[in-house]
Coordinates of C-alpha atoms and ligand atoms in Angstrom, one line a residue:
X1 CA 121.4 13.2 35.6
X2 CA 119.1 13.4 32.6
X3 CA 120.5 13.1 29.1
X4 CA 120.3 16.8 28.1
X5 CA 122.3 18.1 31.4
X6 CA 124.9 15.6 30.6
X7 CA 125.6 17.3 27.3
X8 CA 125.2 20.9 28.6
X9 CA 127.9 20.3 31.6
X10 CA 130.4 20.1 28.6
X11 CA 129.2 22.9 26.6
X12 CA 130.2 26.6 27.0
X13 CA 128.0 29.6 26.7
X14 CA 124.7 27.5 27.7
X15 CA 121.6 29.5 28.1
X16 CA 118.5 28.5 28.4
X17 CA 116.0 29.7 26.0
X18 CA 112.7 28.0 26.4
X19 CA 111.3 25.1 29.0
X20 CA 112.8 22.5 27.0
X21 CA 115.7 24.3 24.9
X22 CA 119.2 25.6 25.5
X23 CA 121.5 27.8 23.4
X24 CA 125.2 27.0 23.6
X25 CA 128.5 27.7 21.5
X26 CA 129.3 24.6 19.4
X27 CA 132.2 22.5 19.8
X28 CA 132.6 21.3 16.7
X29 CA 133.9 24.8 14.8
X30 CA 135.0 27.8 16.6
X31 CA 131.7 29.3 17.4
X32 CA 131.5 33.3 18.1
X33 CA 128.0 33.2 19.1
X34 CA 126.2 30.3 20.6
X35 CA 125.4 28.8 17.1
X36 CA 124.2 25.8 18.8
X37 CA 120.7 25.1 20.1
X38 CA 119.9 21.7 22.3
X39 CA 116.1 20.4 22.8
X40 CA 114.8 18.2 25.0
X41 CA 111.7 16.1 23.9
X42 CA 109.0 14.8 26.0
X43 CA 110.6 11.3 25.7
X44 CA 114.1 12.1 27.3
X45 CA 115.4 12.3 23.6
X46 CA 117.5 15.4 23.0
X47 CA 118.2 16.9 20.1
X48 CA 121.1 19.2 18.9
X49 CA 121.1 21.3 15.6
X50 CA 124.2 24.1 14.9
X51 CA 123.1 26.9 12.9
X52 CA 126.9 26.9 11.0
X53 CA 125.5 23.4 9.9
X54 CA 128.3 21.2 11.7
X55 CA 127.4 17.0 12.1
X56 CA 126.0 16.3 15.6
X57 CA 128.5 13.7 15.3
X58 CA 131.0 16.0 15.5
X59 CA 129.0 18.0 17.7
X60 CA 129.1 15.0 20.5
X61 CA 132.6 13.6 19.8
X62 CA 134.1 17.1 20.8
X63 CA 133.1 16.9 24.1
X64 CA 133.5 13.1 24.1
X65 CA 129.9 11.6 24.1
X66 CA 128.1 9.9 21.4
X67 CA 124.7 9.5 20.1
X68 CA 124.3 6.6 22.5
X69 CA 124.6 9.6 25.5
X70 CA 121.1 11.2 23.9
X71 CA 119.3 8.5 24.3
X72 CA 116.8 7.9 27.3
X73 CA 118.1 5.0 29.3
X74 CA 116.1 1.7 29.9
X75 CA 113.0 3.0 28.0
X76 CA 111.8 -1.2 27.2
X77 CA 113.0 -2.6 30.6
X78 CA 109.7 -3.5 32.5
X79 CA 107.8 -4.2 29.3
X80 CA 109.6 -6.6 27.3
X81 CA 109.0 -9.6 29.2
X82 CA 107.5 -12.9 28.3
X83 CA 105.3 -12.8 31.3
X84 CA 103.3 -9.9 30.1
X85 CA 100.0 -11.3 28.9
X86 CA 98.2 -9.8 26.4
X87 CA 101.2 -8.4 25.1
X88 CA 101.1 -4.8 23.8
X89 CA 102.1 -4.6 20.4
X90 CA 102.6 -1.0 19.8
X91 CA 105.0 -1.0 22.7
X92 CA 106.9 -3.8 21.5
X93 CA 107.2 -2.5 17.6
X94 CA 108.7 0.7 19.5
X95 CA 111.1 -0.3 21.4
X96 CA 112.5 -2.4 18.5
X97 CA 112.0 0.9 16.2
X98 CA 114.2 2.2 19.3
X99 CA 116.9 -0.3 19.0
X100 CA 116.8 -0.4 15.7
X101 CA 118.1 3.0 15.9
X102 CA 120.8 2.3 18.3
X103 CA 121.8 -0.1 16.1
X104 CA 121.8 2.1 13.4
X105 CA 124.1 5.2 15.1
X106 CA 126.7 2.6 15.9
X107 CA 127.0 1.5 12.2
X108 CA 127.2 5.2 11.5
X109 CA 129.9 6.0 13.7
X110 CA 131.7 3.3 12.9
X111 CA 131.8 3.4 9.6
X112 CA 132.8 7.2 10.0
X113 CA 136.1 5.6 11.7
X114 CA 135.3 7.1 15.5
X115 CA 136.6 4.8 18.1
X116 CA 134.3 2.1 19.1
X117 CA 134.5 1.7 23.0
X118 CA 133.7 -1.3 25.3
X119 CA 130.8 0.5 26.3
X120 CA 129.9 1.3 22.9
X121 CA 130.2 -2.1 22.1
X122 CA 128.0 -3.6 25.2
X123 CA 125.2 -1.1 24.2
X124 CA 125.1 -3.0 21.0
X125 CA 125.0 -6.5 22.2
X126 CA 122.0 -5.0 24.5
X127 CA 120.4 -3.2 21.7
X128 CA 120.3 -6.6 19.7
X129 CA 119.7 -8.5 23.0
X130 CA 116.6 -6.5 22.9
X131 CA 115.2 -7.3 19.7
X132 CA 115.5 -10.7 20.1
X133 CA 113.7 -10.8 23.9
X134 CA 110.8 -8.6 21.7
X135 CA 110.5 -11.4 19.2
X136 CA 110.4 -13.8 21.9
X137 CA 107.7 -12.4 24.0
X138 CA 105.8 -11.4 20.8
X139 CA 105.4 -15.0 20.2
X140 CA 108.2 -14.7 17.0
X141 CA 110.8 -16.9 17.4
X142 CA 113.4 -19.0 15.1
X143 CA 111.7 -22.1 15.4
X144 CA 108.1 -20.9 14.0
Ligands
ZN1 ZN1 129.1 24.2 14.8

């Protein structure tokens, strides 16, 4: 199931209002109209705005998923590797920028209290995992 469907299943109201865009009430407040409007970008990334201006945080935790849910799965697999000669840079500096972001959201909900799962906590350890298998096939390690 792609990212976006994952969210909508839990959403009421959903409509779809363009190829890659969905209207929905919001769970964060109590919505009269679908306030909420879900995209999906070409990279599997979806993004969720409400119009009454609530957190996506609080957005996600209503239903019970996290930013970690939005997130296209595996996107580095097959091209971080240290057999990959010549390596490709751009790719590399991306999927860190990618991590990095994971990274990032976990810091975010946690410092905002939410409950930090196991699987919450795994992602993590992979996310930083990551970064340090793109610093090793990029030639970068602690020893240089
Ligand atoms: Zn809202």
């Amino acid at each position: 199931m792609s990212n976006v469907h994952k969210l909508l299943q839990h959403l009421d109201k959903v409509k779809r209002t363009g190829p890659c865009t969905w209207s929905a009430r919001c769970s964060a407040h109590d919505d009269k109209g679908p306030s909420l409007t879900i995209t999906e970008k070409d990279d599997g990334r979806v993004l969720v705005h409400c119009f009454a201006g609530c957190d996506v945080n609080d957005v996600l935790g209503a239903v019970g998923l996290t930013f970690a849910d939005l997130y296209p799965p595996r996107v580095v697999d097959h091209r971080v590797g240290p057999d990959r000669r010549p390596f490709p840079a751009a790719d590399v500096l991306r999927a860190v920028g990618f991590e990095a972001l994971v990274v990032a959201a976990a810091a975010v909900a946690m410092l905002a209290g939410e409950p930090f799962s196991e699987m919450d906590r795994e992602r993590l350890i992979l996310a930083v995992s990551r970064i340090q298998a793109a610093l090793t096939a990029a030639g970068v390690t602690h020893h240089g």
